Amino acid sequence: MKKEFVVIGLGRFGGSIVRELIEQDADVMAIDKDSERVDEFASIATQAIVADTTDEAVLKSLGIRNFEHVIVAIGENIQASILTTLMLKDIGVKEITVKAQNDYHAKVLSKIGADHVVHPERDMGIRIAHNMLSNNVLDYLELSDEHSIMEIRANEKLAGYTLIQLDIRAKYGINIVAIKREGDIIVSPQADMQILLGDILIIIGSDADINRFEKKVL
Ligand code: ADP
């Protein structure tokens, strides 16, 4: 059976989620209060509906409760985003993901029970900044306020050495959780594994430790 999603707000962010879900063969009910936006998605989404989701009666009449996962991608209008999330929670939607505009908005969303809060602009900004600092940083993902996962390309300072020789855990407090090599992924690599130039290392640690490692090694 196909997975079924609802996307509310068809701006750049919500719109790209709709396109990708459809591309990945899911069913998507796409909603926006702006009829021009909805027209754009009429031939893309499974259903495209003009509705103001801050109206509880409207949400109920659309049967949104029956969908597995709803994403609220309402941008600028923080009040509408909060109100919509609150009502989705009230009608018993199982999984709700909401795009936050800022940290204050994110806090409110978590408090009222959003299951996932995403900050696409902020997160992409952080990723791009790390990639600008070093071309060897490929990706950066915040796990919490203090911990992150980073994907790095092994350079000359790392290649040719085994994990035990590098001793990154003792020196920097960082763990290498996996190595990507030529399409394969080696999970929990052994201490005697040798790193090759171009290997992609997935490392995990505190932000302070990762920063130290980034400055010294990358
Ligand atoms: P982005 O930064 O992703 O482009 P926008 O702010 O441009 O975000 O898009 C948000 C979309 O959410 C707009 O198309 C807007 O019409 C829609 N929207 C805003 N408020 C509501 C609401 N109460 N109900 C439904 N859609 C809404």
CSV table of C-alpha atoms and ligand atoms in Angstrom, one decimal:
chain,number,residue,atom,x,y,z
A,1,MET,CA,0.0,0.0,0.0
A,2,LYS,CA,1.2,3.5,-0.8
A,3,LYS,CA,2.2,5.8,2.0
A,4,GLU,CA,-0.2,8.8,2.4
A,5,PHE,CA,0.9,12.3,3.5
A,6,VAL,CA,-0.7,15.7,3.8
A,7,VAL,CA,1.4,18.8,3.0
A,8,ILE,CA,0.0,22.2,4.2
A,9,GLY,CA,1.6,25.3,2.6
A,10,LEU,CA,2.8,25.0,-0.9
A,11,GLY,CA,5.7,27.6,-0.9
A,12,ARG,CA,9.2,26.6,-2.0
A,13,PHE,CA,9.7,24.3,0.9
A,14,GLY,CA,6.3,22.6,1.1
A,15,GLY,CA,6.2,22.5,-2.7
A,16,SER,CA,9.5,20.6,-3.0
A,17,ILE,CA,8.3,18.1,-0.4
A,18,VAL,CA,5.2,17.4,-2.4
A,19,ARG,CA,7.2,16.9,-5.6
A,20,GLU,CA,9.7,14.6,-3.9
A,21,LEU,CA,7.0,12.5,-2.1
A,22,ILE,CA,5.2,12.0,-5.4
A,23,GLU,CA,8.5,11.2,-7.2
A,24,GLN,CA,9.0,8.5,-4.5
A,25,ASP,CA,5.6,7.1,-5.2
A,26,ALA,CA,3.6,8.3,-2.2
A,27,ASP,CA,0.1,9.7,-2.2
A,28,VAL,CA,0.0,13.4,-1.2
A,29,MET,CA,-2.9,15.7,-0.3
A,30,ALA,CA,-1.5,19.2,-1.0
A,31,ILE,CA,-3.3,22.1,0.7
A,32,ASP,CA,-2.9,25.9,0.5
A,33,LYS,CA,-5.2,28.8,1.1
A,34,ASP,CA,-3.9,30.4,-2.1
A,35,SER,CA,-5.8,29.0,-5.1
A,36,GLU,CA,-3.0,29.9,-7.5
A,37,ARG,CA,-0.5,27.8,-5.6
A,38,VAL,CA,-3.0,25.0,-5.5
A,39,ASP,CA,-3.6,25.2,-9.3
A,40,GLU,CA,0.2,24.7,-9.7
A,41,PHE,CA,0.0,21.4,-7.9
A,42,ALA,CA,-3.3,20.1,-9.4
A,43,SER,CA,-1.6,17.9,-11.9
A,44,ILE,CA,1.3,16.9,-9.5
A,45,ALA,CA,-0.3,16.0,-6.1
A,46,THR,CA,-2.8,13.1,-5.7
A,47,GLN,CA,-5.3,15.8,-4.4
A,48,ALA,CA,-4.7,19.5,-4.4
A,49,ILE,CA,-7.1,21.5,-2.2
A,50,VAL,CA,-7.8,25.2,-1.4
A,51,ALA,CA,-8.3,25.5,2.3
A,52,ASP,CA,-7.4,27.7,5.3
A,53,THR,CA,-6.1,25.1,7.8
A,54,THR,CA,-6.7,27.4,10.8
A,55,ASP,CA,-10.4,26.6,10.5
A,56,GLU,CA,-11.0,23.4,12.5
A,57,ALA,CA,-14.2,22.5,10.7
A,58,VAL,CA,-12.3,22.5,7.4
A,59,LEU,CA,-9.5,20.2,8.8
A,60,LYS,CA,-12.2,17.8,10.0
A,61,SER,CA,-14.1,17.8,6.8
A,62,LEU,CA,-10.9,16.9,4.8
A,63,GLY,CA,-10.5,13.7,6.8
A,64,ILE,CA,-6.9,14.7,7.7
A,65,ARG,CA,-7.0,12.5,10.8
A,66,ASN,CA,-6.8,9.4,8.6
A,67,PHE,CA,-3.4,10.3,7.2
A,68,GLU,CA,-0.2,8.8,8.6
A,69,HIS,CA,1.9,12.0,8.6
A,70,VAL,CA,1.1,15.7,8.1
A,71,ILE,CA,3.7,18.3,7.4
A,72,VAL,CA,3.0,22.0,8.1
A,73,ALA,CA,5.1,24.1,5.8
A,74,ILE,CA,3.4,27.4,6.4
A,75,GLY,CA,6.2,30.0,6.1
A,76,GLU,CA,5.9,33.6,7.2
A,77,ASN,CA,2.6,33.3,9.1
A,78,ILE,CA,3.8,31.9,12.4
A,79,GLN,CA,0.3,32.3,14.0
A,80,ALA,CA,-1.3,30.2,11.3
A,81,SER,CA,1.5,27.6,11.6
A,82,ILE,CA,0.9,27.3,15.4
A,83,LEU,CA,-2.8,27.2,15.2
A,84,THR,CA,-2.8,24.6,12.5
A,85,THR,CA,-0.4,22.4,14.5
A,86,LEU,CA,-2.5,22.7,17.6
A,87,MET,CA,-5.6,21.6,15.8
A,88,LEU,CA,-3.9,18.7,14.0
A,89,LYS,CA,-2.8,17.6,17.4
A,90,ASP,CA,-6.4,18.0,18.7
A,91,ILE,CA,-8.0,16.0,16.0
A,92,GLY,CA,-5.5,13.2,16.7
A,93,VAL,CA,-3.0,13.2,13.8
A,94,LYS,CA,-0.3,10.6,14.7
A,95,GLU,CA,2.7,12.3,13.3
A,96,ILE,CA,3.2,16.0,12.7
A,97,THR,CA,6.3,17.7,11.2
A,98,VAL,CA,6.4,21.5,11.2
A,99,LYS,CA,8.8,24.0,9.6
A,100,ALA,CA,10.0,26.6,12.2
A,101,GLN,CA,10.8,30.1,11.2
A,102,ASN,CA,13.0,30.8,14.2
A,103,ASP,CA,14.0,29.4,17.6
A,104,TYR,CA,11.1,30.9,19.5
A,105,HIS,CA,8.6,29.4,17.0
A,106,ALA,CA,10.4,26.1,17.3
A,107,LYS,CA,10.0,26.1,21.1
A,108,VAL,CA,6.3,26.8,20.9
A,109,LEU,CA,5.9,24.0,18.3
A,110,SER,CA,7.6,21.5,20.6
A,111,LYS,CA,5.6,22.6,23.6
A,112,ILE,CA,2.3,22.1,21.8
A,113,GLY,CA,3.3,18.6,20.7
A,114,ALA,CA,4.8,18.8,17.1
A,115,ASP,CA,6.6,15.5,16.7
A,116,HIS,CA,9.4,16.9,14.5
A,117,VAL,CA,10.4,20.5,14.1
A,118,VAL,CA,12.6,21.4,11.2
A,119,HIS,CA,14.6,24.5,10.4
A,120,PRO,CA,15.6,24.1,6.8
A,121,GLU,CA,17.1,27.6,6.3
A,122,ARG,CA,19.1,27.5,9.5
A,123,ASP,CA,20.3,23.9,9.0
A,124,MET,CA,21.3,24.5,5.4
A,125,GLY,CA,23.1,27.7,6.5
A,126,ILE,CA,25.1,25.7,9.0
A,127,ARG,CA,26.0,23.0,6.5
A,128,ILE,CA,27.1,25.4,3.9
A,129,ALA,CA,29.2,27.4,6.4
A,130,HIS,CA,31.1,24.2,7.4
A,131,ASN,CA,31.5,23.2,3.8
A,132,MET,CA,32.9,26.7,3.1
A,133,LEU,CA,35.4,26.3,6.0
A,134,SER,CA,36.6,23.0,4.6
A,135,ASN,CA,35.7,21.3,1.3
A,136,ASN,CA,36.2,18.1,3.1
A,137,VAL,CA,33.1,18.6,5.2
A,138,LEU,CA,30.3,17.1,3.2
A,139,ASP,CA,27.4,17.2,5.6
A,140,TYR,CA,26.6,18.3,9.1
A,141,LEU,CA,23.6,17.3,11.1
A,142,GLU,CA,22.7,18.6,14.6
A,143,LEU,CA,21.7,15.9,17.0
A,144,SER,CA,21.0,18.2,19.9
A,145,ASP,CA,22.1,21.6,21.2
A,146,GLU,CA,25.6,20.1,21.9
A,147,HIS,CA,26.1,17.1,19.6
A,148,SER,CA,26.4,16.6,15.9
A,149,ILE,CA,27.2,14.2,13.2
A,150,MET,CA,29.5,15.2,10.4
A,151,GLU,CA,30.4,13.5,7.1
A,152,ILE,CA,33.9,14.3,6.0
A,153,ARG,CA,36.2,13.2,3.2
A,154,ALA,CA,39.4,11.7,4.3
A,155,ASN,CA,42.4,13.9,3.4
A,156,GLU,CA,46.2,13.2,3.5
A,157,LYS,CA,46.2,13.8,7.2
A,158,LEU,CA,44.0,10.8,7.7
A,159,ALA,CA,44.6,8.5,4.8
A,160,GLY,CA,47.1,5.6,5.2
A,161,TYR,CA,46.5,5.3,8.9
A,162,THR,CA,44.5,2.8,10.9
A,163,LEU,CA,41.9,4.0,13.3
A,164,ILE,CA,44.1,2.9,16.2
A,165,GLN,CA,47.0,4.9,14.9
A,166,LEU,CA,44.9,8.0,14.5
A,167,ASP,CA,43.4,7.5,18.0
A,168,ILE,CA,40.7,10.1,17.3
A,169,ARG,CA,38.6,9.0,20.1
A,170,ALA,CA,41.3,9.6,22.7
A,171,LYS,CA,42.6,12.7,21.1
A,172,TYR,CA,39.4,14.4,20.3
A,173,GLY,CA,36.6,12.5,22.0
A,174,ILE,CA,35.1,11.7,18.6
A,175,ASN,CA,33.8,8.4,17.3
A,176,ILE,CA,33.9,7.2,13.7
A,177,VAL,CA,30.6,5.4,13.4
A,178,ALA,CA,30.9,4.4,9.7
A,179,ILE,CA,33.0,4.6,6.6
A,180,LYS,CA,31.6,5.0,3.1
A,181,ARG,CA,33.9,3.5,0.5
A,182,GLU,CA,33.1,3.1,-3.2
A,183,GLY,CA,29.4,2.7,-2.7
A,184,ASP,CA,29.7,0.4,0.3
A,185,ILE,CA,29.2,1.4,3.9
A,186,ILE,CA,31.2,-0.2,6.7
A,187,VAL,CA,29.4,0.3,9.9
A,188,SER,CA,31.3,0.3,13.3
A,189,PRO,CA,34.7,-0.1,11.6
A,190,GLN,CA,37.3,-2.1,13.5
A,191,ALA,CA,40.3,-0.4,15.1
A,192,ASP,CA,42.8,-2.0,12.6
A,193,MET,CA,40.9,-0.7,9.6
A,194,GLN,CA,43.1,1.5,7.4
A,195,ILE,CA,41.6,4.7,6.0
A,196,LEU,CA,42.0,5.4,2.3
A,197,LEU,CA,42.2,8.7,0.5
A,198,GLY,CA,38.7,9.7,-0.5
A,199,ASP,CA,36.9,7.5,2.1
A,200,ILE,CA,33.9,9.3,3.6
A,201,LEU,CA,33.9,9.1,7.4
A,202,ILE,CA,30.8,9.6,9.4
A,203,ILE,CA,31.8,11.0,12.8
A,204,ILE,CA,29.8,11.8,15.9
A,205,GLY,CA,30.7,13.9,18.9
A,206,SER,CA,30.2,17.1,20.9
A,207,ASP,CA,30.2,20.3,18.9
A,208,ALA,CA,33.3,21.5,20.8
A,209,ASP,CA,35.2,18.3,20.0
A,210,ILE,CA,34.1,18.3,16.4
A,211,ASN,CA,35.2,21.9,16.0
A,212,ARG,CA,38.6,21.1,17.5
A,213,PHE,CA,39.0,18.2,15.1
A,214,GLU,CA,37.8,20.2,12.2
A,215,LYS,CA,40.4,23.0,12.8
A,216,LYS,CA,43.3,20.5,13.4
A,217,VAL,CA,42.7,17.9,10.8
A,218,LEU,CA,40.5,19.1,8.0
B,1,ADP,P1,8.4,29.2,1.7
B,1,ADP,O1,9.4,29.9,2.5
B,1,ADP,O2,8.5,27.7,1.9
B,1,ADP,O3,8.4,29.5,0.2
B,1,ADP,P2,5.9,30.6,2.0
B,1,ADP,O4,5.7,31.5,3.2
B,1,ADP,O5,6.2,31.3,0.7
B,1,ADP,O6,7.0,29.6,2.4
B,1,ADP,O7,4.7,29.6,1.8
B,1,ADP,C1,3.8,29.3,2.7
B,1,ADP,C2,2.5,28.8,2.1
B,1,ADP,O8,1.6,28.6,3.1
B,1,ADP,C3,1.9,29.9,1.2
B,1,ADP,O9,1.6,29.4,-0.1
B,1,ADP,C4,0.6,30.3,2.0
B,1,ADP,O10,-0.4,30.6,1.1
B,1,ADP,C5,0.4,29.1,2.8
B,1,ADP,N1,-0.5,29.4,4.0
B,1,ADP,C6,-0.3,30.4,4.8
B,1,ADP,N2,-1.2,30.4,5.8
B,1,ADP,C7,-2.1,29.3,5.5
B,1,ADP,C8,-3.2,28.8,6.1
B,1,ADP,N3,-3.8,29.3,7.2
B,1,ADP,N4,-3.8,27.7,5.5
B,1,ADP,C9,-3.3,27.1,4.4
B,1,ADP,N5,-2.2,27.6,3.8
B,1,ADP,C10,-1.6,28.7,4.3
